[in-house]
XYZ file of C-alpha atoms in Angstrom:
531
model
C 65.020 79.258 70.829
C 67.713 76.607 70.226
C 68.020 72.842 70.220
C 71.277 70.886 70.410
C 72.397 67.291 70.756
C 75.132 66.829 73.396
C 76.962 63.642 72.460
C 79.019 63.492 75.681
C 75.800 63.297 77.716
C 73.814 61.401 75.063
C 71.088 63.991 75.522
C 69.096 66.554 73.597
C 68.773 70.045 75.035
C 66.443 72.879 74.147
C 66.007 76.376 75.547
C 63.138 78.877 75.579
C 62.189 82.308 76.952
C 59.933 80.716 79.579
C 61.134 81.480 83.117
C 60.000 78.092 84.464
C 60.956 75.849 81.552
C 64.080 77.741 80.441
C 66.210 74.693 79.571
C 65.137 71.091 79.087
C 67.719 68.295 79.006
C 66.864 64.625 78.471
C 67.966 61.498 76.616
C 66.320 60.046 73.510
C 64.805 57.217 75.548
C 62.438 59.686 77.210
C 60.640 60.386 73.918
C 58.413 57.352 74.456
C 57.066 58.324 77.904
C 55.190 61.221 79.457
C 57.173 61.433 82.700
C 58.655 64.758 83.933
C 61.937 65.836 82.335
C 64.967 67.685 83.682
C 64.175 71.393 83.630
C 66.428 74.332 84.484
C 64.690 77.573 85.452
C 66.053 81.121 85.196
C 64.470 84.587 85.078
C 63.318 85.629 81.579
C 64.425 82.303 80.112
C 67.496 81.305 78.086
C 68.452 82.491 74.622
C 71.369 80.086 74.183
C 73.317 77.307 75.889
C 76.360 75.065 75.383
C 78.187 72.251 77.181
C 81.835 72.134 78.301
C 83.069 68.535 78.388
C 86.207 69.050 80.511
C 84.462 71.075 83.203
C 81.236 69.031 82.899
C 79.027 72.126 83.063
C 76.170 73.506 80.976
C 76.467 77.237 80.294
C 73.304 79.298 79.726
C 72.629 82.944 78.893
C 69.534 85.036 78.311
C 67.785 88.384 78.625
C 68.656 88.808 82.327
C 72.327 89.355 81.229
C 73.672 86.661 83.599
C 75.686 83.633 82.473
C 74.934 80.583 84.604
C 76.929 77.370 84.962
C 74.946 74.216 85.761
C 75.899 70.674 86.661
C 74.002 68.375 84.242
C 72.445 66.409 87.120
C 71.603 69.368 89.390
C 68.814 71.540 88.000
C 67.778 73.293 91.204
C 70.687 75.727 91.539
C 73.593 76.818 89.294
C 77.135 76.034 90.414
C 78.395 79.448 89.295
C 77.417 82.800 87.803
C 79.234 85.219 85.492
C 78.008 88.811 85.641
C 79.196 91.647 83.425
C 77.107 91.962 80.270
C 75.031 95.148 79.932
C 72.697 93.742 77.257
C 70.928 90.458 76.549
C 73.157 87.461 75.872
C 72.510 86.066 72.409
C 75.234 83.449 71.823
C 77.668 81.315 73.856
C 80.504 79.000 72.773
C 83.284 77.250 74.692
C 87.008 76.844 74.194
C 87.357 73.262 75.436
C 91.137 73.201 75.490
C 91.582 76.248 77.732
C 88.168 75.885 79.397
C 87.037 79.364 78.407
C 83.498 80.594 77.791
C 83.007 83.170 75.032
C 79.725 85.079 75.250
C 78.129 87.612 72.894
C 75.533 90.257 73.771
C 72.981 91.980 71.558
C 75.256 95.055 71.550
C 77.890 92.925 69.777
C 80.165 92.937 72.837
C 82.256 89.775 73.338
C 83.422 88.615 76.750
C 85.867 85.778 77.441
C 85.595 84.027 80.822
C 87.598 81.384 82.663
C 85.354 78.492 83.699
C 87.604 77.301 86.524
C 88.148 80.655 88.222
C 84.902 82.346 87.097
C 86.962 85.384 86.137
C 86.770 87.728 83.152
C 89.759 87.477 80.828
C 88.919 89.829 77.986
C 86.326 92.212 76.553
C 86.140 93.352 72.920
C 83.427 94.445 70.503
C 82.532 94.393 66.831
C 83.055 97.945 65.581
C 81.259 97.483 62.248
C 77.968 99.418 62.263
C 75.584 100.100 65.121
C 73.947 97.599 67.499
C 71.112 96.914 65.046
C 73.239 96.704 61.921
C 74.662 93.417 60.673
C 73.242 91.306 63.482
C 75.392 88.290 64.376
C 73.325 85.130 63.964
C 75.866 82.419 64.750
C 79.237 81.938 66.405
C 81.726 79.049 66.581
C 85.232 78.601 67.999
C 87.967 77.028 65.854
C 90.251 75.255 68.335
C 92.845 74.300 65.706
C 93.605 77.905 64.792
C 92.484 79.668 67.979
C 89.904 81.664 66.018
C 86.449 82.892 66.977
C 84.281 82.916 63.828
C 81.040 84.884 63.668
C 78.399 84.967 60.954
C 76.128 87.863 59.987
C 75.864 89.238 56.463
C 79.635 88.676 56.465
C 81.988 86.285 58.252
C 84.455 87.708 60.782
C 87.366 85.959 62.497
C 88.987 86.987 65.785
C 92.353 85.472 66.895
C 91.642 84.978 70.596
C 94.741 83.134 71.833
C 97.077 86.124 71.624
C 94.528 88.568 73.005
C 93.797 86.461 76.052
C 97.460 85.788 76.748
C 98.349 89.487 76.744
C 95.847 90.201 79.511
C 97.273 87.720 82.007
C 98.699 89.078 85.241
C 102.383 89.056 86.157
C 103.149 85.677 87.817
C 103.405 85.792 91.615
C 104.010 82.729 93.781
C 104.983 84.870 96.793
C 104.700 88.581 97.487
C 108.437 88.813 98.182
C 111.545 87.402 96.500
C 112.158 83.645 96.615
C 114.900 82.498 98.994
C 114.477 78.715 98.744
C 112.947 76.234 96.299
C 113.109 72.450 96.835
C 111.482 69.458 95.143
C 110.291 66.392 97.061
C 110.441 63.516 94.569
C 108.527 61.150 96.865
C 105.564 63.464 97.461
C 105.838 65.049 93.974
C 105.557 68.428 95.650
C 107.492 71.698 95.531
C 108.502 73.676 98.626
C 109.050 77.425 98.323
C 110.137 80.019 100.899
C 110.181 83.785 100.405
C 112.087 86.511 102.239
C 108.919 87.171 104.254
C 109.425 83.704 105.813
C 106.258 82.212 104.348
C 106.645 78.493 103.583
C 104.370 77.065 100.896
C 104.042 73.541 99.520
C 102.589 72.963 96.035
C 101.476 70.000 93.935
C 103.768 69.675 90.907
C 101.198 68.266 88.474
C 98.431 70.784 89.188
C 100.216 73.782 90.706
C 97.691 73.887 93.553
C 98.818 74.878 97.043
C 98.800 72.101 99.667
C 99.497 74.199 102.781
C 101.468 77.188 104.011
C 103.285 78.147 107.222
C 103.383 81.796 108.307
C 106.183 83.256 110.478
C 107.866 79.859 110.596
C 110.813 81.119 112.697
C 108.975 83.910 114.462
C 107.693 87.326 113.491
C 109.957 89.206 111.066
C 112.638 86.451 111.097
C 113.830 85.725 107.539
C 114.255 82.067 106.530
C 117.394 81.737 104.405
C 117.917 77.994 103.805
C 116.151 74.634 103.807
C 116.715 70.938 103.074
C 114.651 67.757 102.642
C 115.825 64.494 104.184
C 116.513 61.328 102.192
C 113.099 59.749 102.827
C 111.187 62.920 101.966
C 109.168 62.833 105.203
C 111.055 65.685 106.910
C 112.399 69.080 105.963
C 114.538 71.545 107.888
C 114.684 75.334 107.713
C 117.383 77.758 108.823
C 117.069 81.487 109.474
C 119.329 84.531 109.440
C 119.530 84.465 113.276
C 120.983 80.925 113.282
C 117.851 79.086 114.440
C 116.993 75.723 112.854
C 113.649 73.913 112.799
C 112.658 70.434 111.582
C 109.157 69.915 110.173
C 106.952 67.037 109.060
C 106.666 67.431 105.285
C 103.239 65.856 104.947
C 101.464 67.964 107.569
C 103.717 70.989 108.067
C 103.896 70.275 111.807
C 106.988 71.516 113.676
C 108.949 68.696 115.321
C 112.279 70.044 116.623
C 114.007 73.405 117.058
C 117.489 74.835 117.625
C 116.982 78.003 119.653
C 118.972 81.194 119.309
C 121.924 81.509 121.685
C 121.807 84.194 124.346
C 125.156 85.685 123.339
C 124.498 85.540 119.588
C 124.571 88.809 117.709
C 122.159 89.605 114.902
C 123.298 88.170 111.545
C 126.284 86.550 113.291
C 125.027 83.020 112.569
C 123.242 83.643 109.258
C 122.596 80.162 107.756
C 123.414 79.824 104.066
C 123.019 76.068 103.596
C 121.490 73.048 105.337
C 122.000 69.368 104.539
C 120.630 66.187 106.112
C 123.212 63.516 106.993
C 122.663 59.826 107.595
C 122.373 59.337 111.351
C 124.363 56.470 112.959
C 121.327 55.485 115.060
C 117.639 55.169 114.271
C 115.210 57.916 115.292
C 118.017 60.458 115.238
C 118.533 63.432 112.964
C 121.837 64.909 111.850
C 122.098 68.204 109.999
C 125.122 69.912 108.504
C 124.813 73.704 108.563
C 126.946 76.334 106.840
C 126.947 79.858 108.233
C 127.760 82.978 106.256
C 130.950 83.529 108.265
C 132.269 80.148 107.077
C 131.502 78.148 110.213
C 130.315 74.575 109.589
C 128.200 72.938 112.293
C 126.728 69.510 112.869
C 123.328 69.642 114.555
C 121.808 66.600 116.258
C 118.211 65.823 117.129
C 117.120 62.946 119.378
C 113.749 61.233 119.329
C 112.742 62.099 122.900
C 113.934 65.716 122.799
C 112.249 68.565 120.929
C 115.410 70.665 121.076
C 118.283 70.362 118.634
C 121.872 70.791 119.757
C 125.202 71.577 118.075
C 127.524 68.583 118.556
C 130.420 69.484 116.214
C 131.804 72.688 114.783
C 134.437 73.652 112.217
C 135.604 77.193 113.015
C 135.038 79.967 110.539
C 137.870 80.377 108.019
C 136.474 83.203 105.902
C 138.284 85.992 107.847
C 141.626 84.277 107.188
C 140.870 83.717 103.492
C 139.965 87.387 103.068
C 143.456 88.335 104.247
C 144.899 86.938 101.034
C 145.496 83.357 102.164
C 144.500 80.477 99.901
C 144.915 77.766 102.563
C 144.239 77.608 106.286
C 146.025 75.060 108.481
C 144.089 72.828 110.879
C 145.090 70.455 113.635
C 143.250 67.795 115.584
C 141.830 69.000 118.862
C 142.657 67.226 122.121
C 139.276 67.903 123.659
C 137.211 64.921 124.799
C 133.945 64.252 122.999
C 130.847 62.659 124.438
C 129.740 60.931 121.217
C 131.255 59.323 118.141
C 130.944 61.464 115.037
C 132.064 60.893 111.446
C 134.078 64.144 111.574
C 137.252 64.832 113.560
C 137.314 67.588 116.145
C 139.678 70.217 114.719
C 140.866 73.731 115.469
C 142.607 76.443 113.464
C 146.352 77.075 113.654
C 146.473 80.840 114.103
C 149.560 82.484 112.589
C 150.810 85.793 113.909
C 151.956 87.127 110.533
C 149.206 88.183 108.188
C 149.628 89.342 104.640
C 148.423 92.774 103.655
C 144.779 92.864 102.630
C 144.181 93.316 98.951
C 141.578 95.428 97.232
C 140.410 92.474 95.176
C 137.089 90.964 96.210
C 137.236 87.623 98.001
C 134.829 86.006 95.593
C 134.550 86.747 91.899
C 131.058 87.277 90.590
C 130.057 84.497 88.244
C 127.657 84.863 85.379
C 125.978 81.544 86.138
C 123.971 81.654 89.344
C 122.559 78.126 89.645
C 122.747 74.833 87.798
C 121.031 71.460 87.776
C 122.201 68.302 86.022
C 119.848 66.159 83.992
C 120.000 63.223 81.599
C 117.523 62.836 78.753
C 117.641 60.186 76.023
C 121.318 59.460 76.484
C 122.457 63.070 76.591
C 123.823 64.739 79.691
C 122.295 68.183 79.846
C 122.759 71.062 82.212
C 120.328 73.878 82.958
C 121.763 77.145 84.215
C 120.276 80.472 85.217
C 122.168 83.715 84.751
C 122.415 86.374 87.402
C 120.481 89.398 86.230
C 118.940 88.486 82.886
C 116.758 85.549 83.950
C 117.853 83.211 81.151
C 117.872 79.412 81.252
C 120.493 77.649 79.141
C 120.457 73.998 78.101
C 123.815 72.467 77.152
C 125.068 69.097 75.946
C 128.055 68.064 78.052
C 128.248 64.347 77.235
C 131.234 64.704 74.888
C 132.840 67.294 77.167
C 133.018 64.754 80.008
C 135.202 62.458 77.911
C 138.921 63.366 77.994
C 140.422 65.519 76.691
C 138.079 68.142 78.140
C 137.833 70.595 75.289
C 135.663 73.693 75.702
C 134.440 73.276 72.130
C 132.711 70.051 73.200
C 130.517 72.033 75.615
C 127.628 72.665 73.208
C 124.675 74.923 73.917
C 121.380 73.448 72.695
C 118.669 75.816 73.865
C 118.265 79.149 75.616
C 115.153 80.963 76.772
C 114.190 83.912 78.945
C 112.349 82.580 81.987
C 112.221 85.688 84.193
C 112.827 89.391 83.861
C 114.981 89.375 87.019
C 117.643 87.176 88.627
C 117.063 83.424 88.885
C 118.048 81.990 92.268
C 117.296 78.293 91.721
C 116.794 75.836 88.855
C 115.472 72.281 89.361
C 114.940 69.595 86.722
C 112.184 67.024 87.384
C 113.127 63.960 85.362
C 109.857 62.002 85.461
C 107.935 64.953 84.001
C 110.795 66.414 81.911
C 110.080 69.900 83.221
C 112.271 72.649 84.660
C 111.382 74.703 87.744
C 112.789 78.226 88.005
C 112.641 80.518 91.046
C 113.453 84.210 90.901
C 113.738 87.298 93.050
C 110.627 88.527 91.220
C 108.623 86.346 93.638
C 107.527 83.692 91.155
C 108.272 79.998 90.633
C 107.606 78.959 87.034
C 107.318 75.657 85.180
C 108.779 74.957 81.715
C 109.113 72.036 79.325
C 112.797 71.139 79.506
C 113.417 70.216 75.878
C 111.778 73.158 74.102
C 111.423 75.921 76.703
C 107.622 76.058 76.431
C 105.920 77.800 79.358
C 103.505 75.705 81.459
C 102.522 78.225 84.146
C 103.473 79.427 87.612
C 102.735 78.194 91.122
C 99.943 80.315 92.536
C 97.901 80.725 89.365
C 94.201 79.991 89.615
C 94.152 77.486 86.769
C 95.639 73.999 87.092
C 98.738 73.111 85.074
C 98.558 71.400 81.692
C 101.832 69.440 81.558
C 101.129 67.561 78.336
C 103.151 68.676 75.321
C 101.275 71.165 73.167
C 101.919 72.984 69.920
C 100.470 76.212 71.289
C 103.284 78.476 72.416
C 102.665 81.040 75.157
C 104.875 83.313 77.247
C 104.522 85.017 80.629
C 103.429 88.618 80.181
C 106.769 89.951 81.496
C 108.785 87.964 78.915
C 108.825 88.788 75.205
C 111.791 86.722 73.979
C 111.177 83.388 72.250
C 113.389 80.339 72.960
C 116.487 80.146 70.790
C 117.461 76.694 69.541
C 121.111 76.310 68.573
C 121.563 73.670 65.891
C 124.844 71.930 65.223
C 126.702 72.860 62.065
C 126.208 70.343 59.294
C 129.231 68.220 58.529
C 128.624 68.839 54.817
C 129.390 72.532 55.231
C 132.958 71.707 56.176
C 135.600 71.428 53.472
C 136.143 67.824 52.476
C 139.685 66.524 52.041
C 140.086 63.618 49.629
C 143.112 61.385 49.461
C 142.686 60.916 45.656
C 141.140 64.093 44.198
C 139.736 64.218 40.641
C 142.176 65.499 37.935
C 141.115 67.142 34.655
C 142.555 65.168 31.676
C 142.894 67.473 28.619
C 144.066 64.684 26.228
C 141.018 62.581 26.951
C 138.764 65.595 26.352
C 140.340 66.184 22.882
C 139.746 62.577 21.825
C 136.113 62.764 22.915
C 135.610 65.997 20.958
C 136.904 64.392 17.730
C 134.464 61.501 18.051
C 131.449 63.751 18.694
C 131.907 66.227 15.767
C 131.418 63.678 12.893
C 128.225 62.424 14.530
C 126.799 65.939 14.506
C 127.653 66.424 10.801
C 126.130 63.059 9.938
C 122.906 63.941 11.658
C 122.671 67.262 9.811
C 122.612 65.452 6.433
C 119.273 63.857 7.276
C 117.725 67.244 8.089
C 118.771 69.708 5.366
C 118.407 73.389 6.098
C 115.135 74.981 4.994
C 115.734 77.697 2.399
C 114.641 81.217 3.383
């Protein structure tokens, strides 16, 4: 039926309708001998075949309507099957860049498949004429323009990139909204936690999941905060009931726990923030915890004890601040302490007179929800996510940092829509020059920092492609393109000269007198032609 030379394998391949000798694949050296060759067998033979270099698979299709994927060195059994065509498969091509297979049936129905996930991406058909009219004899894929080109009595072109992109599912890293996102620069991995208390760890470069922990603080206990220690080997999680756990980052094994107090009320010790501190002794762990009521605690963990304990506490000041006070007085406590800590033991000075409560909220809502500082090619840049619109903004603040601090020096460079809902965390990864965004929509997405190009989301079936590309794609829930703000050209501003040009009328008159005789002299050499 067909014969092709596969340069990547340095082999010739040919297919036939024979069920036993459906596909033969061998190198040129085998032409001189009579030894058995590599044969691939399939029911009713093969009408067509092609080779995908990236995936290292041979794709075949025939009258049995099944697309088979073969490893070049394993002819006994295919490594995958794609089922969906209702008629015989007549032509197959590959999109090497995206690792897609595009197949055509005798009914002129096209199907686009993902080689990695073995999933169907798109179905469309040629509407010109009936199945027997204008039979398609050949098909190629133009990677430069993203076009599928078919040849019959006419040539047709199909722009596949846009069609395939529109059929992608809404990104989902977790089923519930994201509470925490952290990046471990030593493991090059991303840690995410959702409101369902599922902890997941992902590879940054591929987007593949490493492991997950279910019900990390118990059934139906929401995890609200987390932190990674300085070495990257440990991470801690805190829940809404005040419990804290320390885990081994590499394996996800629980190491230590701070249990819930017997007299604690629900939501009374809701943990908003955790931070690892440098311990004064080896094999010890120190954590600083901030509760929603304003209480700050220091939590200690010893090597030979699986239980954590609170060793220092700064009383909650939020109730006093809500009464209209802008400052709360403290004094050193006289209580004896069993261990030396880098913080003094203090207590609040309670005043009997309280100002009248105001109707104003204690905290003003800010438009910017999260920020991360980055430095690229000598410029200090800041990435910020807005509350409800899901935008990421890139600003140049290098000149703003130099005094005087003028707001006009704070220049916006780039803005793009990353999510359709609120962004809760933004992280810049310097070595890859990418931005991570986490949202209440349940997804964590990856973007190129300098142009806002979308790379993918954690949890997708395909691996990430972090290399810079000219192809621009968007998540299916985002329709806005990145907006690049260019600086105004200095030539558009009005120029002020110390010595401006002045029009000299006297000089112009003298020049006019000298020019007129020359014109008359020239006319004498070319007399006028009589009518």
